[in-house]
Short mmCIF file of C-alpha atoms in Angstrom, two decimals:
data_model
loop_
_atom_site.label_atom_id
_atom_site.label_comp_id
_atom_site.label_asym_id
_atom_site.label_seq_id
_atom_site.Cartn_x
_atom_site.Cartn_y
_atom_site.Cartn_z
CA MET A 1 -24.58 10.86 -6.77
CA GLU A 2 -22.80 13.90 -8.57
CA ILE A 3 -21.78 16.87 -6.49
CA HIS A 4 -20.39 18.49 -9.76
CA PRO A 5 -19.54 17.39 -13.18
CA PHE A 6 -16.16 16.14 -12.27
CA ILE A 7 -16.40 15.61 -8.61
CA LYS A 8 -18.30 12.39 -7.61
CA ARG A 9 -19.37 11.02 -4.29
CA LEU A 10 -18.39 7.37 -3.73
CA ALA A 11 -19.98 5.05 -1.03
CA CYS A 12 -20.45 1.34 -0.23
CA GLU A 13 -21.31 -0.52 2.89
CA ASP A 14 -19.96 -4.08 1.95
CA VAL A 15 -16.38 -5.02 1.20
CA GLU A 16 -17.47 -6.97 -1.88
CA ASP A 17 -18.77 -3.87 -3.61
CA TYR A 18 -15.63 -1.88 -3.03
CA SER A 19 -13.90 -2.97 -6.29
CA ASP A 20 -16.92 -2.09 -8.35
CA LEU A 21 -16.25 1.53 -7.55
CA PHE A 22 -12.84 1.61 -9.28
CA ASP A 23 -12.48 0.40 -12.91
CA GLY A 24 -9.06 -1.18 -13.64
CA TRP A 25 -8.38 -2.06 -9.94
CA THR A 26 -8.67 -5.41 -8.14
CA HIS A 27 -9.05 -5.38 -4.25
CA THR A 28 -8.81 -8.25 -1.92
CA ILE A 29 -9.91 -6.83 1.52
CA THR A 30 -10.44 -8.61 5.01
CA GLN A 31 -12.00 -6.74 7.79
CA THR A 32 -10.17 -7.15 11.16
CA GLN A 33 -13.14 -5.66 13.04
CA ALA A 34 -16.69 -6.85 12.79
CA GLY A 35 -19.31 -4.48 11.44
CA ARG A 36 -20.25 -2.64 8.27
CA PHE A 37 -17.36 -1.57 5.95
CA GLY A 38 -18.61 1.98 5.82
CA TYR A 39 -16.59 3.39 2.99
CA THR A 40 -17.04 6.78 1.67
CA GLY A 41 -15.14 8.85 -0.68
CA LEU A 42 -14.84 11.60 -3.24
CA SER A 43 -13.24 11.46 -6.66
CA VAL A 44 -11.74 14.37 -8.57
CA THR A 45 -11.05 13.87 -12.30
CA LEU A 46 -8.41 16.13 -13.92
CA PRO A 47 -6.58 15.77 -17.30
CA GLY A 48 -4.35 12.81 -16.85
CA LEU A 49 -4.92 12.19 -13.14
CA LYS A 50 -7.61 11.47 -10.66
CA ILE A 51 -7.72 12.31 -6.76
CA PHE A 52 -9.54 9.99 -4.36
CA ILE A 53 -10.31 11.29 -0.81
CA ASP A 54 -11.19 8.13 1.05
CA ARG A 55 -12.48 7.06 4.47
CA HIS A 56 -13.70 3.77 6.04
CA THR A 57 -14.90 2.98 9.42
CA ARG A 58 -13.36 -0.43 10.17
CA SER A 59 -9.84 -1.64 10.40
CA LEU A 60 -8.67 -3.68 7.25
CA ARG A 61 -6.18 -5.70 5.65
CA TRP A 62 -6.19 -5.42 1.95
CA CYS A 63 -4.19 -6.15 -1.27
CA GLU A 64 -4.70 -4.21 -4.45
CA TYR A 65 -3.44 -4.56 -7.98
CA PRO A 66 -3.93 -2.10 -10.93
CA HIS A 67 -4.69 -3.24 -14.41
CA ILE A 68 -4.48 0.20 -15.74
CA PRO A 69 -1.24 2.11 -16.53
CA VAL A 70 -1.08 4.47 -13.67
CA THR A 71 1.21 5.32 -10.71
CA ALA A 72 -0.60 6.01 -7.58
CA ILE A 73 0.51 8.11 -4.59
CA PHE A 74 -0.87 6.92 -1.29
CA ILE A 75 -1.01 9.65 1.54
CA PRO A 76 -2.45 8.35 4.81
CA LEU A 77 -4.07 11.33 6.82
CA GLN A 78 -5.20 9.75 10.00
CA SER A 79 -6.23 6.45 11.62
CA SER A 80 -7.41 5.12 15.03
CA GLY A 81 -4.74 2.46 14.72
CA GLU A 82 -1.40 1.59 12.75
CA VAL A 83 -1.20 1.96 9.08
CA ARG A 84 1.32 -0.46 7.44
CA TRP A 85 2.43 -0.92 3.94
CA ARG A 86 4.19 -4.34 3.26
CA GLY A 87 4.76 -4.68 7.12
CA ARG A 88 6.40 -1.27 7.41
CA GLU A 89 4.57 1.09 9.78
CA MET A 90 3.69 4.50 8.28
CA SER A 91 3.55 7.77 10.00
CA GLN A 92 2.54 11.38 9.07
CA GLU A 93 6.00 11.77 7.40
CA ASN A 94 5.45 8.69 5.12
CA ILE A 95 3.77 8.15 1.71
CA VAL A 96 3.77 5.20 -0.61
CA VAL A 97 4.46 5.48 -4.36
CA GLN A 98 2.60 2.50 -5.97
CA GLY A 99 4.38 1.69 -9.20
CA LYS A 100 2.43 0.77 -12.31
CA GLY A 101 1.28 -2.90 -12.10
CA GLU A 102 2.75 -3.60 -8.59
CA GLU A 103 0.87 -5.41 -6.11
CA GLN A 104 0.30 -3.55 -2.83
CA HIS A 105 -0.43 -4.82 0.75
CA PHE A 106 -1.78 -2.56 3.51
CA VAL A 107 -3.04 -2.91 7.00
CA THR A 108 -5.01 0.17 8.38
CA GLY A 109 -6.80 0.97 11.64
CA ALA A 110 -10.54 1.94 11.92
CA HIS A 111 -11.69 5.41 10.81
CA MET A 112 -8.66 5.67 8.49
CA GLN A 113 -8.60 8.62 5.97
CA ALA A 114 -6.26 8.95 3.03
CA ILE A 115 -5.63 10.50 -0.23
CA TYR A 116 -4.81 8.68 -3.39
CA ILE A 117 -3.59 10.44 -6.57
CA ASP A 118 -3.51 8.27 -9.67
CA VAL A 119 -1.33 9.74 -12.46
CA SER A 120 -1.55 8.31 -15.80
CA GLU A 121 1.45 6.68 -17.63
CA GLN A 122 1.36 9.30 -20.39
CA LEU A 123 1.44 12.29 -17.86
CA MET A 124 4.24 10.57 -16.06
CA ARG A 125 6.28 10.54 -19.19
CA ASP A 126 5.30 14.08 -20.02
CA LEU A 127 6.48 15.21 -16.54
CA GLY A 128 9.73 13.31 -16.80
CA TRP A 129 8.82 11.23 -13.65
CA SER A 130 8.94 7.86 -15.26
CA GLU A 131 11.88 6.92 -13.05
CA LEU A 132 9.77 7.23 -9.99
CA LYS A 133 9.81 3.69 -8.64
CA ASN A 134 7.48 1.76 -6.33
CA GLY A 135 8.41 2.32 -2.65
CA HIS A 136 7.91 3.92 0.75
CA LEU A 137 9.16 7.51 1.03
CA LYS A 138 9.75 9.93 3.97
CA ILE A 139 8.78 13.39 3.10
CA ALA A 140 8.65 16.86 4.70
CA ALA A 141 5.71 18.03 6.71
CA GLY A 142 5.34 21.39 4.83
CA PRO A 143 5.03 20.16 1.22
CA ARG A 144 2.65 17.32 2.39
CA GLN A 145 0.44 19.79 4.27
CA ARG A 146 0.27 22.05 1.12
CA LEU A 147 -0.78 19.15 -1.13
CA VAL A 148 -3.37 17.89 1.15
CA ARG A 149 -4.83 21.28 1.75
CA TYR A 150 -5.02 21.89 -2.04
CA CYS A 151 -6.92 18.61 -2.50
CA HIS A 152 -9.46 19.62 0.17
CA ASP A 153 -9.88 23.10 -1.21
CA LEU A 154 -10.38 21.79 -4.60
CA ILE A 155 -13.41 19.84 -3.38
CA VAL A 156 -14.83 22.97 -1.71
CA SER A 157 -14.20 25.29 -4.75
CA GLN A 158 -15.77 22.83 -7.11
CA PRO A 159 -14.22 24.17 -10.33
CA ASN A 160 -16.06 23.68 -13.60
CA ARG A 161 -14.85 20.68 -15.59
CA ALA A 162 -16.40 22.05 -18.75
CA ASN A 163 -13.82 24.73 -18.69
CA GLU A 164 -10.65 22.94 -20.02
CA GLN A 165 -8.42 25.95 -19.07
CA ASN A 166 -9.58 25.83 -15.37
CA ALA A 167 -9.13 22.09 -15.26
CA LEU A 168 -5.51 22.48 -16.66
CA PHE A 169 -4.79 25.20 -14.09
CA HIS A 170 -5.81 23.04 -11.14
CA ARG A 171 -4.07 20.00 -12.55
CA ASN A 172 -0.71 22.00 -12.92
CA ALA A 173 -0.99 23.39 -9.51
CA LEU A 174 -1.51 20.15 -8.08
CA LEU A 175 1.50 18.61 -9.96
CA ARG A 176 3.70 21.48 -8.81
CA LEU A 177 2.82 20.61 -5.21
CA LEU A 178 3.21 16.96 -5.88
CA ARG A 179 6.68 17.63 -7.32
CA GLU A 180 7.60 19.74 -4.35
CA MET A 181 6.81 16.78 -2.09
CA LEU A 182 8.32 14.12 -4.15
CA PHE A 183 11.42 15.91 -5.42
CA PRO A 184 12.41 18.75 -3.07
CA ALA A 185 15.75 19.19 -4.58
CA MET A 186 14.32 19.54 -8.07
CA ALA A 187 11.56 21.80 -6.74
CA VAL A 188 14.20 24.44 -5.48
CA GLY A 189 16.50 24.01 -8.41
CA GLN A 190 19.26 22.04 -6.78
CA ALA A 191 21.04 18.98 -8.00
CA ASP A 192 20.43 15.66 -6.15
CA GLU A 193 22.56 12.63 -6.74
CA ASP A 194 19.60 10.39 -6.32
CA ILE A 195 17.21 12.22 -8.65
CA ARG A 196 18.62 13.07 -12.06
CA LEU A 197 15.55 14.03 -14.33
CA GLU A 198 15.88 15.65 -17.67
CA MET A 199 13.99 18.69 -17.92
CA SER A 200 10.70 17.75 -19.71
CA ASP A 201 8.38 20.15 -21.60
CA PHE A 202 6.08 19.88 -18.63
CA GLU A 203 8.88 20.85 -16.28
CA VAL A 204 9.18 23.97 -18.39
CA LEU A 205 5.62 24.86 -17.70
CA LEU A 206 6.04 24.33 -13.90
CA LEU A 207 9.17 26.38 -13.81
CA CYS A 208 7.48 29.19 -15.66
CA GLU A 209 4.60 29.22 -13.08
CA GLU A 210 7.08 29.42 -10.29
CA ASN A 211 8.85 32.33 -11.76
CA LEU A 212 5.68 34.24 -12.38
CA ARG A 213 4.50 33.56 -8.65
CA LYS A 214 7.84 35.00 -7.39
CA SER A 215 7.00 38.14 -9.31
CA GLY A 216 3.57 38.46 -7.57
CA MET A 217 1.57 37.94 -10.76
CA THR A 218 1.47 41.62 -11.21
CA LYS A 219 2.43 41.95 -14.77
CA GLN A 220 2.80 40.11 -17.98
CA VAL A 221 6.33 38.92 -18.29
CA PRO A 222 7.67 39.00 -21.95
CA ASN A 223 8.34 35.57 -23.35
CA THR A 224 12.01 36.27 -24.10
CA GLU A 225 12.47 37.27 -20.41
CA LEU A 226 10.65 34.21 -19.15
CA ALA A 227 12.70 31.91 -21.32
CA SER A 228 15.81 33.52 -20.09
CA ARG A 229 14.95 33.21 -16.39
CA ILE A 230 14.62 29.38 -16.77
CA GLY A 231 17.76 29.02 -19.02
CA ILE A 232 16.01 27.92 -22.36
CA SER A 233 15.41 29.25 -25.84
CA GLU A 234 12.24 31.14 -26.54
CA ARG A 235 11.52 28.58 -29.23
CA ARG A 236 11.76 25.76 -26.52
CA LEU A 237 9.19 27.87 -24.48
CA TYR A 238 6.66 28.02 -27.15
CA ARG A 239 7.18 24.20 -27.97
CA ALA A 240 6.71 23.21 -24.38
CA PHE A 241 3.41 25.26 -24.16
CA GLU A 242 1.93 24.24 -27.44
CA THR A 243 2.81 20.50 -26.92
CA GLN A 244 1.53 20.22 -23.27
CA ILE A 245 -1.47 22.45 -23.11
CA GLY A 246 -2.25 23.73 -26.62
CA MET A 247 -1.84 27.45 -25.98
CA SER A 248 0.72 30.14 -26.18
CA PRO A 249 2.86 31.24 -23.02
CA THR A 250 1.28 34.58 -23.14
CA ARG A 251 -2.34 33.19 -23.04
CA TYR A 252 -1.46 30.64 -20.28
CA MET A 253 0.22 33.51 -18.15
CA GLU A 254 -2.86 35.60 -18.40
CA LEU A 255 -4.85 32.67 -17.21
CA LEU A 256 -2.59 32.46 -14.10
CA ARG A 257 -2.97 36.13 -13.45
CA LEU A 258 -6.82 35.98 -13.71
CA HIS A 259 -6.88 33.26 -11.06
CA ALA A 260 -4.56 35.48 -8.80
CA LEU A 261 -6.90 38.44 -9.44
CA ARG A 262 -9.80 36.20 -8.34
CA ARG A 263 -8.11 35.08 -5.13
CA HIS A 264 -7.39 38.75 -4.27
CA LEU A 265 -11.06 39.81 -4.99
CA GLN A 266 -12.27 37.09 -2.55
CA SER A 267 -9.89 38.10 0.08
CA ASP A 268 -10.09 40.96 2.65
CA GLY A 269 -7.10 42.52 0.88
CA SER A 270 -9.35 43.97 -1.82
CA LYS A 271 -11.80 45.63 0.57
CA GLY A 272 -12.33 49.36 -0.24
CA GLN A 273 -10.48 48.96 -3.53
CA ARG A 274 -12.06 49.96 -6.90
CA ILE A 275 -12.16 46.92 -9.02
CA ALA A 276 -10.50 48.65 -11.99
CA ASP A 277 -7.65 49.61 -9.61
CA THR A 278 -7.23 46.01 -8.39
CA MET A 279 -7.04 44.82 -12.08
CA ALA A 280 -4.43 47.32 -12.69
CA GLU A 281 -2.30 45.96 -9.77
CA PHE A 282 -2.26 42.54 -11.57
CA GLY A 283 -1.26 44.04 -14.88
CA PHE A 284 -4.66 44.39 -16.58
CA THR A 285 -5.11 47.97 -18.14
CA ASN A 286 -8.23 47.24 -20.14
CA ALA A 287 -11.00 46.82 -17.49
CA GLY A 288 -13.71 45.95 -19.90
CA ARG A 289 -11.77 43.21 -21.74
CA THR A 290 -10.55 41.88 -18.50
CA ALA A 291 -14.02 41.62 -17.12
CA ARG A 292 -15.18 39.65 -20.26
CA ARG A 293 -12.15 37.30 -19.95
CA TYR A 294 -12.92 36.85 -16.30
CA SER A 295 -16.55 35.87 -16.88
CA GLU A 296 -15.63 33.45 -19.49
CA LEU A 297 -13.30 31.79 -17.07
CA PHE A 298 -15.36 31.85 -13.87
CA HIS A 299 -18.88 32.36 -15.09
CA GLU A 300 -19.30 35.62 -13.22
CA TYR A 301 -18.00 39.15 -13.44
CA PRO A 302 -15.51 40.40 -10.97
CA LYS A 303 -18.09 42.64 -9.39
CA GLU A 304 -20.22 39.52 -8.73
CA THR A 305 -17.32 37.92 -7.03
CA VAL A 306 -17.16 40.81 -4.64
CA SER A 307 -20.91 41.10 -4.11
CA ARG A 308 -21.23 37.53 -3.30
CA GLY A 309 -19.14 38.10 -0.06
CA ARG A 310 -15.51 37.53 0.42
CA VAL A 311 -14.51 33.95 1.46
CA LYS A 312 -11.13 33.01 2.92
CA VAL A 313 -8.96 31.04 0.58
CA SER A 314 -5.85 28.95 1.21
#
């Protein structure tokens, strides 16, 4: 049953049916508590990655092995009993990086909830994360919470997969949060002896996004200035954007500012403001053109966003 073109609901009652839900994965599962398996989940498909938000009602032992070229990030959320990976107990401070082709062993309590993020081999290379190895990591609570919240908010917002620009926006935002969680030193621009990653074209993209967010998304930053901020040439900037997302830096920055404008229109902060004035605050001087671009991206005009009623966003 589809909730949305790229968000699907998954469910099965029998352990034997579980592997049929996931192409390219083999699972061997043993229930340690009698009763129905009771698996339910949601999958979200974005360019180069998939997110699974899973839940099952019984305590389990399971082994899994991927036959597809992906690296999976396993993030346990809650469980009525222990969660163990290869005999090691996991807490809210732990995640597991499941390396490509590596066999995994888990033991979980009943009513376990978890998030899986499968990143394709090609995207791992594009990100420059190919050195990320199979293993058990301890991570900070803040980055973990922001990533989990974004995954849940993505389900609620149900963005349109048919709009490739929107799919890329959400994919990149998720990768930025994933990088913050996995590579905290790299996320704040500090050197780390254990993590020495060459700046990939995709890293250029993420650094550009971070620089724009720091400026509040209130104006279009010239490409020469943006390249200077992150210490690369303007030619390298253009190459990174064309190679990774097939659009110019100027076009992608406009996309980010339109998303920032939408979040503001949905919030209480825009109450009492003229929409044209709000657009101007985000650097859009042509209200008519901006309204058309907004409707192409979100399938509604700014005034419709406001009239539908404002909702709280994370």
